[in-house]
Amino acid sequence: MSRRGRTLLGLVLMGTMTSGCWVLEPGVAIDPGYYPPDEGSSDAGACASRLSPSGIVQAGGVPIDYSGGRVTVTAVHKVDVDAVEDRCVARLEFTVSLARGECPLRLVFTGRNGVQGGLTEARLTADSACPGFLDAVEGVYGTPEGFAPWLHLGPREVPERMAERVCMRSVRLGFPAYPLRLYRASPSPAELTVNLGGLELHGELLSTGDPEAKCFEASACGPGLHDGGDGWCVEAGSCSPGYRLSLEGSCTP
């Protein structure tokens, strides 16, 4: 008899069913939908996104070690009958935080300007629960109105055609060692340079298909936008905070 069969038989002999759960002596309820897998089985149950963070994010001279922390993630890929437009990861958004939810860092990668896109949102909440941030520099730091035309170092497409749901296992997500300027509006204007190069995420990633999703290119700002001076693509004729428009139309400090 398999381990699963022995476990189920043991439940029948040792306990009674109450409100849909097996109750064992001395009263421990076991969900009837759970049975330990047979020894040697690789079945880990239904796929879900299970990513674990490791490594350090440098934030204005403050190292934030997310190793052993938490990750919440959403992934969406394009579903299209035309192979050239099918399977691309069109949106990836996640929040990584310390073990108790401190120092949440939210990152969103998606299209922003027609067929262009990249990192469209970055937000770090550095409050009193975030080690290393004194009162004067605490706050919520986020992106200007625009996007950074680069991507994570992870899967760019799912492996299956026309898939409603895809489970990608043994995923590694990394990031270029590229300095990002984030900005705080309150209690006073301030900026914070963040480098994601030391952060990695490992595990399983569940992606959901969407025929309305858009594939995008993440190597240029695209029509109507230009570099705001700090690497973020902003509307032509404007600049990122702390930069001014030169006579030639570029943004300078």
PDB file of C-alpha atoms in Angstrom:
ATOM      1  CA  MET A   1       0.000   0.000   0.000  1.00  0.00           C
ATOM      2  CA  SER A   2       1.274   3.476  -0.857  1.00  0.00           C
ATOM      3  CA  ARG A   3       2.108   6.051   1.793  1.00  0.00           C
ATOM      4  CA  ARG A   4      -0.986   8.029   0.770  1.00  0.00           C
ATOM      5  CA  GLY A   5      -3.193   4.962   1.214  1.00  0.00           C
ATOM      6  CA  ARG A   6      -1.671   4.148   4.611  1.00  0.00           C
ATOM      7  CA  THR A   7      -2.194   7.766   5.696  1.00  0.00           C
ATOM      8  CA  LEU A   8      -5.862   7.764   4.670  1.00  0.00           C
ATOM      9  CA  LEU A   9      -6.479   4.382   6.329  1.00  0.00           C
ATOM     10  CA  GLY A  10      -4.863   5.710   9.493  1.00  0.00           C
ATOM     11  CA  LEU A  11      -7.214   8.678   9.463  1.00  0.00           C
ATOM     12  CA  VAL A  12     -10.252   6.411   9.224  1.00  0.00           C
ATOM     13  CA  LEU A  13      -9.091   4.173  12.045  1.00  0.00           C
ATOM     14  CA  MET A  14      -7.887   6.886  14.378  1.00  0.00           C
ATOM     15  CA  GLY A  15     -10.479   9.651  14.066  1.00  0.00           C
ATOM     16  CA  THR A  16     -13.912  10.813  12.983  1.00  0.00           C
ATOM     17  CA  MET A  17     -15.024  13.355  10.390  1.00  0.00           C
ATOM     18  CA  THR A  18     -16.419  16.611  11.765  1.00  0.00           C
ATOM     19  CA  SER A  19     -17.556  19.534   9.545  1.00  0.00           C
ATOM     20  CA  GLY A  20     -15.681  18.195   6.538  1.00  0.00           C
ATOM     21  CA  CYS A  21     -12.388  17.605   8.359  1.00  0.00           C
ATOM     22  CA  TRP A  22     -10.867  14.502   9.874  1.00  0.00           C
ATOM     23  CA  VAL A  23     -10.367  15.056  13.586  1.00  0.00           C
ATOM     24  CA  LEU A  24      -7.600  12.985  15.121  1.00  0.00           C
ATOM     25  CA  GLU A  25      -6.914  12.376  18.760  1.00  0.00           C
ATOM     26  CA  PRO A  26      -6.367  14.656  20.611  1.00  0.00           C
ATOM     27  CA  GLY A  27      -8.471  16.809  18.291  1.00  0.00           C
ATOM     28  CA  VAL A  28      -6.178  17.996  15.499  1.00  0.00           C
ATOM     29  CA  ALA A  29      -8.172  18.810  12.357  1.00  0.00           C
ATOM     30  CA  ILE A  30      -6.717  17.656   9.019  1.00  0.00           C
ATOM     31  CA  ASP A  31      -8.036  19.141   5.758  1.00  0.00           C
ATOM     32  CA  PRO A  32      -9.419  16.165   3.759  1.00  0.00           C
ATOM     33  CA  GLY A  33      -8.041  17.688   0.572  1.00  0.00           C
ATOM     34  CA  TYR A  34      -4.463  17.259   1.794  1.00  0.00           C
ATOM     35  CA  TYR A  35      -2.617  13.979   1.567  1.00  0.00           C
ATOM     36  CA  PRO A  36       1.170  13.772   1.793  1.00  0.00           C
ATOM     37  CA  PRO A  37       2.602  12.682  -1.570  1.00  0.00           C
ATOM     38  CA  ASP A  38       3.941   9.184  -2.020  1.00  0.00           C
ATOM     39  CA  GLU A  39       7.643   8.882  -1.325  1.00  0.00           C
ATOM     40  CA  GLY A  40       9.558   9.710  -4.478  1.00  0.00           C
ATOM     41  CA  SER A  41       6.651  11.668  -5.978  1.00  0.00           C
ATOM     42  CA  SER A  42       7.481  15.022  -7.586  1.00  0.00           C
ATOM     43  CA  ASP A  43       3.890  16.269  -7.421  1.00  0.00           C
ATOM     44  CA  ALA A  44       3.963  19.542  -5.469  1.00  0.00           C
ATOM     45  CA  GLY A  45       0.304  20.364  -6.039  1.00  0.00           C
ATOM     46  CA  ALA A  46      -1.175  23.172  -8.093  1.00  0.00           C
ATOM     47  CA  CYS A  47       1.264  25.737  -9.408  1.00  0.00           C
ATOM     48  CA  ALA A  48       1.416  29.109  -7.712  1.00  0.00           C
ATOM     49  CA  SER A  49       3.989  31.877  -7.718  1.00  0.00           C
ATOM     50  CA  ARG A  50       6.483  31.086  -4.982  1.00  0.00           C
ATOM     51  CA  LEU A  51       9.504  33.361  -5.202  1.00  0.00           C
ATOM     52  CA  SER A  52      12.128  33.844  -2.503  1.00  0.00           C
ATOM     53  CA  PRO A  53      14.369  36.923  -2.402  1.00  0.00           C
ATOM     54  CA  SER A  54      18.076  37.050  -1.691  1.00  0.00           C
ATOM     55  CA  GLY A  55      20.704  39.743  -1.813  1.00  0.00           C
ATOM     56  CA  ILE A  56      21.089  43.404  -1.026  1.00  0.00           C
ATOM     57  CA  VAL A  57      19.567  46.544  -2.537  1.00  0.00           C
ATOM     58  CA  GLN A  58      21.692  49.639  -2.076  1.00  0.00           C
ATOM     59  CA  ALA A  59      19.464  52.603  -1.263  1.00  0.00           C
ATOM     60  CA  GLY A  60      21.324  55.871  -0.860  1.00  0.00           C
ATOM     61  CA  GLY A  61      24.170  54.213   1.011  1.00  0.00           C
ATOM     62  CA  VAL A  62      21.828  52.071   3.117  1.00  0.00           C
ATOM     63  CA  PRO A  63      22.076  48.324   2.367  1.00  0.00           C
ATOM     64  CA  ILE A  64      18.681  46.592   2.540  1.00  0.00           C
ATOM     65  CA  ASP A  65      19.162  42.818   2.782  1.00  0.00           C
ATOM     66  CA  TYR A  66      16.004  41.126   1.498  1.00  0.00           C
ATOM     67  CA  SER A  67      17.332  37.581   2.032  1.00  0.00           C
ATOM     68  CA  GLY A  68      14.665  35.495   3.739  1.00  0.00           C
ATOM     69  CA  GLY A  69      12.007  38.107   3.039  1.00  0.00           C
ATOM     70  CA  ARG A  70       8.659  38.010   1.249  1.00  0.00           C
ATOM     71  CA  VAL A  71       7.614  38.356  -2.377  1.00  0.00           C
ATOM     72  CA  THR A  72       4.182  38.942  -3.901  1.00  0.00           C
ATOM     73  CA  VAL A  73       4.083  38.744  -7.692  1.00  0.00           C
ATOM     74  CA  THR A  74       1.747  38.915 -10.690  1.00  0.00           C
ATOM     75  CA  ALA A  75       2.775  37.882 -14.205  1.00  0.00           C
ATOM     76  CA  VAL A  76       0.748  38.248 -17.424  1.00  0.00           C
ATOM     77  CA  HIS A  77       1.677  36.995 -20.893  1.00  0.00           C
ATOM     78  CA  LYS A  78       0.230  37.690 -24.322  1.00  0.00           C
ATOM     79  CA  VAL A  79      -2.013  35.059 -25.916  1.00  0.00           C
ATOM     80  CA  ASP A  80      -2.334  35.372 -29.681  1.00  0.00           C
ATOM     81  CA  VAL A  81      -2.970  33.005 -32.596  1.00  0.00           C
ATOM     82  CA  ASP A  82      -0.070  34.679 -34.426  1.00  0.00           C
ATOM     83  CA  ALA A  83       3.124  33.099 -33.124  1.00  0.00           C
ATOM     84  CA  VAL A  84       5.118  36.328 -33.450  1.00  0.00           C
ATOM     85  CA  GLU A  85       2.832  38.020 -30.893  1.00  0.00           C
ATOM     86  CA  ASP A  86       2.204  35.025 -28.644  1.00  0.00           C
ATOM     87  CA  ARG A  87       3.945  34.111 -25.343  1.00  0.00           C
ATOM     88  CA  CYS A  88       5.708  37.409 -24.482  1.00  0.00           C
ATOM     89  CA  VAL A  89       5.627  38.395 -20.810  1.00  0.00           C
ATOM     90  CA  ALA A  90       3.645  41.619 -21.082  1.00  0.00           C
ATOM     91  CA  ARG A  91       3.453  42.554 -17.400  1.00  0.00           C
ATOM     92  CA  LEU A  92       5.441  41.568 -14.333  1.00  0.00           C
ATOM     93  CA  GLU A  93       4.784  43.287 -11.040  1.00  0.00           C
ATOM     94  CA  PHE A  94       5.996  42.325  -7.627  1.00  0.00           C
ATOM     95  CA  THR A  95       6.687  43.631  -4.155  1.00  0.00           C
ATOM     96  CA  VAL A  96       9.633  42.373  -2.129  1.00  0.00           C
ATOM     97  CA  SER A  97       9.881  43.115   1.578  1.00  0.00           C
ATOM     98  CA  LEU A  98      11.704  42.019   4.707  1.00  0.00           C
ATOM     99  CA  ALA A  99      10.461  39.075   6.775  1.00  0.00           C
ATOM    100  CA  ARG A 100       7.727  41.048   8.537  1.00  0.00           C
ATOM    101  CA  GLY A 101       6.755  43.188   5.573  1.00  0.00           C
ATOM    102  CA  GLU A 102       9.154  46.065   6.263  1.00  0.00           C
ATOM    103  CA  CYS A 103      10.821  48.160   3.540  1.00  0.00           C
ATOM    104  CA  PRO A 104       8.460  47.113   0.728  1.00  0.00           C
ATOM    105  CA  LEU A 105       9.951  47.659  -2.714  1.00  0.00           C
ATOM    106  CA  ARG A 106       7.416  47.561  -5.552  1.00  0.00           C
ATOM    107  CA  LEU A 107       8.552  47.121  -9.160  1.00  0.00           C
ATOM    108  CA  VAL A 108       6.373  46.965 -12.280  1.00  0.00           C
ATOM    109  CA  PHE A 109       7.577  46.057 -15.770  1.00  0.00           C
ATOM    110  CA  THR A 110       5.144  46.574 -18.650  1.00  0.00           C
ATOM    111  CA  GLY A 111       4.461  48.560 -21.820  1.00  0.00           C
ATOM    112  CA  ARG A 112       3.988  52.290 -21.454  1.00  0.00           C
ATOM    113  CA  ASN A 113       4.245  54.105 -24.781  1.00  0.00           C
ATOM    114  CA  GLY A 114       2.770  52.106 -27.640  1.00  0.00           C
ATOM    115  CA  VAL A 115       5.278  49.330 -28.348  1.00  0.00           C
ATOM    116  CA  GLN A 116       7.848  50.758 -25.891  1.00  0.00           C
ATOM    117  CA  GLY A 117       8.095  50.052 -22.184  1.00  0.00           C
ATOM    118  CA  GLY A 118      10.231  48.675 -19.392  1.00  0.00           C
ATOM    119  CA  LEU A 119      10.309  49.554 -15.695  1.00  0.00           C
ATOM    120  CA  THR A 120       7.169  51.664 -15.368  1.00  0.00           C
ATOM    121  CA  GLU A 121       6.997  51.884 -11.573  1.00  0.00           C
ATOM    122  CA  ALA A 122       9.462  51.655  -8.712  1.00  0.00           C
ATOM    123  CA  ARG A 123       8.438  52.572  -5.167  1.00  0.00           C
ATOM    124  CA  LEU A 124      10.354  52.110  -1.930  1.00  0.00           C
ATOM    125  CA  THR A 125       8.657  52.716   1.423  1.00  0.00           C
ATOM    126  CA  ALA A 126      11.455  53.617   3.818  1.00  0.00           C
ATOM    127  CA  ASP A 127       9.733  54.378   7.114  1.00  0.00           C
ATOM    128  CA  SER A 128      10.599  53.838  10.774  1.00  0.00           C
ATOM    129  CA  ALA A 129      10.345  50.057  10.311  1.00  0.00           C
ATOM    130  CA  CYS A 130      13.030  50.115   7.620  1.00  0.00           C
ATOM    131  CA  PRO A 131      16.489  49.766   9.258  1.00  0.00           C
ATOM    132  CA  GLY A 132      19.091  52.398   8.464  1.00  0.00           C
ATOM    133  CA  PHE A 133      16.727  55.225   7.515  1.00  0.00           C
ATOM    134  CA  LEU A 134      16.781  58.096   9.983  1.00  0.00           C
ATOM    135  CA  ASP A 135      13.805  60.427  10.362  1.00  0.00           C
ATOM    136  CA  ALA A 136      15.190  63.040   7.990  1.00  0.00           C
ATOM    137  CA  VAL A 137      15.337  60.595   5.057  1.00  0.00           C
ATOM    138  CA  GLU A 138      12.295  58.464   5.783  1.00  0.00           C
ATOM    139  CA  GLY A 139       9.437  58.521   3.304  1.00  0.00           C
ATOM    140  CA  VAL A 140       7.960  56.972   0.183  1.00  0.00           C
ATOM    141  CA  TYR A 141      10.270  57.259  -2.824  1.00  0.00           C
ATOM    142  CA  GLY A 142       8.899  56.685  -6.309  1.00  0.00           C
ATOM    143  CA  THR A 143       9.478  57.202  -9.999  1.00  0.00           C
ATOM    144  CA  PRO A 144       8.845  60.356 -12.020  1.00  0.00           C
ATOM    145  CA  GLU A 145       6.077  60.323 -14.639  1.00  0.00           C
ATOM    146  CA  GLY A 146       7.691  58.044 -17.184  1.00  0.00           C
ATOM    147  CA  PHE A 147       9.542  54.753 -17.429  1.00  0.00           C
ATOM    148  CA  ALA A 148      13.061  53.346 -17.581  1.00  0.00           C
ATOM    149  CA  PRO A 149      13.632  51.540 -20.911  1.00  0.00           C
ATOM    150  CA  TRP A 150      15.165  48.347 -19.538  1.00  0.00           C
ATOM    151  CA  LEU A 151      13.963  45.013 -18.192  1.00  0.00           C
ATOM    152  CA  HIS A 152      14.656  42.523 -15.433  1.00  0.00           C
ATOM    153  CA  LEU A 153      17.085  39.670 -16.095  1.00  0.00           C
ATOM    154  CA  GLY A 154      14.459  36.951 -16.173  1.00  0.00           C
ATOM    155  CA  PRO A 155      12.033  35.154 -18.501  1.00  0.00           C
ATOM    156  CA  ARG A 156      10.866  37.314 -21.406  1.00  0.00           C
ATOM    157  CA  GLU A 157       8.344  34.773 -22.700  1.00  0.00           C
ATOM    158  CA  VAL A 158       6.497  31.675 -21.505  1.00  0.00           C
ATOM    159  CA  PRO A 159       7.397  28.286 -22.982  1.00  0.00           C
ATOM    160  CA  GLU A 160       3.915  27.237 -24.173  1.00  0.00           C
ATOM    161  CA  ARG A 161       1.815  28.450 -27.117  1.00  0.00           C
ATOM    162  CA  MET A 162      -1.677  29.861 -26.594  1.00  0.00           C
ATOM    163  CA  ALA A 163      -1.569  29.050 -22.877  1.00  0.00           C
ATOM    164  CA  GLU A 164      -4.167  30.316 -20.418  1.00  0.00           C
ATOM    165  CA  ARG A 165      -1.873  29.589 -17.467  1.00  0.00           C
ATOM    166  CA  VAL A 166       1.803  28.645 -17.454  1.00  0.00           C
ATOM    167  CA  CYS A 167       3.908  27.481 -14.531  1.00  0.00           C
ATOM    168  CA  MET A 168       7.571  28.384 -14.917  1.00  0.00           C
ATOM    169  CA  ARG A 169       9.766  26.477 -12.507  1.00  0.00           C
ATOM    170  CA  SER A 170      13.342  27.122 -11.375  1.00  0.00           C
ATOM    171  CA  VAL A 171      12.987  30.776 -12.332  1.00  0.00           C
ATOM    172  CA  ARG A 172      15.760  33.233 -11.574  1.00  0.00           C
ATOM    173  CA  LEU A 173      14.995  36.947 -11.677  1.00  0.00           C
ATOM    174  CA  GLY A 174      17.830  39.437 -11.452  1.00  0.00           C
ATOM    175  CA  PHE A 175      18.340  43.107 -12.291  1.00  0.00           C
ATOM    176  CA  PRO A 176      20.993  45.207 -14.002  1.00  0.00           C
ATOM    177  CA  ALA A 177      23.387  47.046 -11.695  1.00  0.00           C
ATOM    178  CA  TYR A 178      21.864  50.319 -12.824  1.00  0.00           C
ATOM    179  CA  PRO A 179      21.357  53.311 -10.502  1.00  0.00           C
ATOM    180  CA  LEU A 180      17.754  54.482 -10.263  1.00  0.00           C
ATOM    181  CA  ARG A 181      16.815  57.899  -8.957  1.00  0.00           C
ATOM    182  CA  LEU A 182      13.616  57.800  -6.922  1.00  0.00           C
ATOM    183  CA  TYR A 183      11.877  60.889  -5.599  1.00  0.00           C
ATOM    184  CA  ARG A 184      10.068  61.821  -2.384  1.00  0.00           C
ATOM    185  CA  ALA A 185       7.420  64.537  -2.349  1.00  0.00           C
ATOM    186  CA  SER A 186       6.603  64.587   1.387  1.00  0.00           C
ATOM    187  CA  PRO A 187       7.399  65.850   3.983  1.00  0.00           C
ATOM    188  CA  SER A 188       9.860  67.696   1.754  1.00  0.00           C
ATOM    189  CA  PRO A 189      11.265  67.039  -1.732  1.00  0.00           C
ATOM    190  CA  ALA A 190      14.176  64.603  -1.711  1.00  0.00           C
ATOM    191  CA  GLU A 191      15.735  61.973  -3.927  1.00  0.00           C
ATOM    192  CA  LEU A 192      17.231  58.563  -3.327  1.00  0.00           C
ATOM    193  CA  THR A 193      19.516  56.570  -5.629  1.00  0.00           C
ATOM    194  CA  VAL A 194      18.697  52.856  -5.585  1.00  0.00           C
ATOM    195  CA  ASN A 195      20.705  50.045  -7.177  1.00  0.00           C
ATOM    196  CA  LEU A 196      18.926  46.711  -7.697  1.00  0.00           C
ATOM    197  CA  GLY A 197      21.976  44.837  -8.986  1.00  0.00           C
ATOM    198  CA  GLY A 198      22.388  42.735  -5.826  1.00  0.00           C
ATOM    199  CA  LEU A 199      18.782  41.509  -5.662  1.00  0.00           C
ATOM    200  CA  GLU A 200      17.694  38.093  -6.944  1.00  0.00           C
ATOM    201  CA  LEU A 201      14.419  36.157  -6.825  1.00  0.00           C
ATOM    202  CA  HIS A 202      14.247  32.382  -7.166  1.00  0.00           C
ATOM    203  CA  GLY A 203      11.407  29.874  -7.393  1.00  0.00           C
ATOM    204  CA  GLU A 204       8.194  29.249  -9.314  1.00  0.00           C
ATOM    205  CA  LEU A 205       6.328  31.836 -11.343  1.00  0.00           C
ATOM    206  CA  LEU A 206       2.727  31.467 -12.492  1.00  0.00           C
ATOM    207  CA  SER A 207       1.778  33.553 -15.534  1.00  0.00           C
ATOM    208  CA  THR A 208      -1.787  34.190 -16.699  1.00  0.00           C
ATOM    209  CA  GLY A 209      -2.578  34.627 -20.395  1.00  0.00           C
ATOM    210  CA  ASP A 210      -4.381  37.703 -21.721  1.00  0.00           C
ATOM    211  CA  PRO A 211      -5.263  38.258 -25.414  1.00  0.00           C
ATOM    212  CA  GLU A 212      -5.488  42.016 -24.757  1.00  0.00           C
ATOM    213  CA  ALA A 213      -1.935  42.245 -23.409  1.00  0.00           C
ATOM    214  CA  LYS A 214       0.711  43.998 -25.527  1.00  0.00           C
ATOM    215  CA  CYS A 215       4.246  42.922 -26.305  1.00  0.00           C
ATOM    216  CA  PHE A 216       6.759  45.773 -26.060  1.00  0.00           C
ATOM    217  CA  GLU A 217      10.361  46.691 -26.731  1.00  0.00           C
ATOM    218  CA  ALA A 218      12.427  47.916 -23.779  1.00  0.00           C
ATOM    219  CA  SER A 219      15.451  49.504 -25.417  1.00  0.00           C
ATOM    220  CA  ALA A 220      14.327  53.047 -26.260  1.00  0.00           C
ATOM    221  CA  CYS A 221      11.956  55.753 -25.090  1.00  0.00           C
ATOM    222  CA  GLY A 222       9.931  55.758 -28.295  1.00  0.00           C
ATOM    223  CA  PRO A 223       8.037  58.539 -30.111  1.00  0.00           C
ATOM    224  CA  GLY A 224       7.169  61.646 -28.098  1.00  0.00           C
ATOM    225  CA  LEU A 225       9.491  60.835 -25.187  1.00  0.00           C
ATOM    226  CA  HIS A 226      13.139  61.420 -24.328  1.00  0.00           C
ATOM    227  CA  ASP A 227      15.615  60.903 -21.495  1.00  0.00           C
ATOM    228  CA  GLY A 228      14.638  63.130 -18.582  1.00  0.00           C
ATOM    229  CA  GLY A 229      18.286  63.408 -17.548  1.00  0.00           C
ATOM    230  CA  ASP A 230      18.359  60.521 -15.081  1.00  0.00           C
ATOM    231  CA  GLY A 231      17.550  57.586 -17.348  1.00  0.00           C
ATOM    232  CA  TRP A 232      13.744  57.850 -17.083  1.00  0.00           C
ATOM    233  CA  CYS A 233      11.810  58.441 -20.296  1.00  0.00           C
ATOM    234  CA  VAL A 234       9.599  61.519 -19.947  1.00  0.00           C
ATOM    235  CA  GLU A 235       7.560  63.590 -22.375  1.00  0.00           C
ATOM    236  CA  ALA A 236       9.591  65.598 -24.860  1.00  0.00           C
ATOM    237  CA  GLY A 237       9.927  69.181 -23.630  1.00  0.00           C
ATOM    238  CA  SER A 238       9.978  68.165 -19.964  1.00  0.00           C
ATOM    239  CA  CYS A 239      12.611  66.785 -17.590  1.00  0.00           C
ATOM    240  CA  SER A 240      12.844  64.664 -14.458  1.00  0.00           C
ATOM    241  CA  PRO A 241      12.917  66.449 -11.075  1.00  0.00           C
ATOM    242  CA  GLY A 242      16.191  68.331 -10.571  1.00  0.00           C
ATOM    243  CA  TYR A 243      16.959  68.593 -14.311  1.00  0.00           C
ATOM    244  CA  ARG A 244      16.339  71.428 -16.738  1.00  0.00           C
ATOM    245  CA  LEU A 245      15.754  71.577 -20.455  1.00  0.00           C
ATOM    246  CA  SER A 246      18.704  72.923 -22.455  1.00  0.00           C
ATOM    247  CA  LEU A 247      18.435  74.963 -25.632  1.00  0.00           C
ATOM    248  CA  GLU A 248      19.214  71.801 -27.602  1.00  0.00           C
ATOM    249  CA  GLY A 249      16.217  70.052 -26.030  1.00  0.00           C
ATOM    250  CA  SER A 250      18.131  67.702 -23.733  1.00  0.00           C
ATOM    251  CA  CYS A 251      17.867  67.526 -19.953  1.00  0.00           C
ATOM    252  CA  THR A 252      20.840  68.546 -17.828  1.00  0.00           C
ATOM    253  CA  PRO A 253      21.392  68.882 -14.039  1.00  0.00           C
TER     254      PRO A 253
END
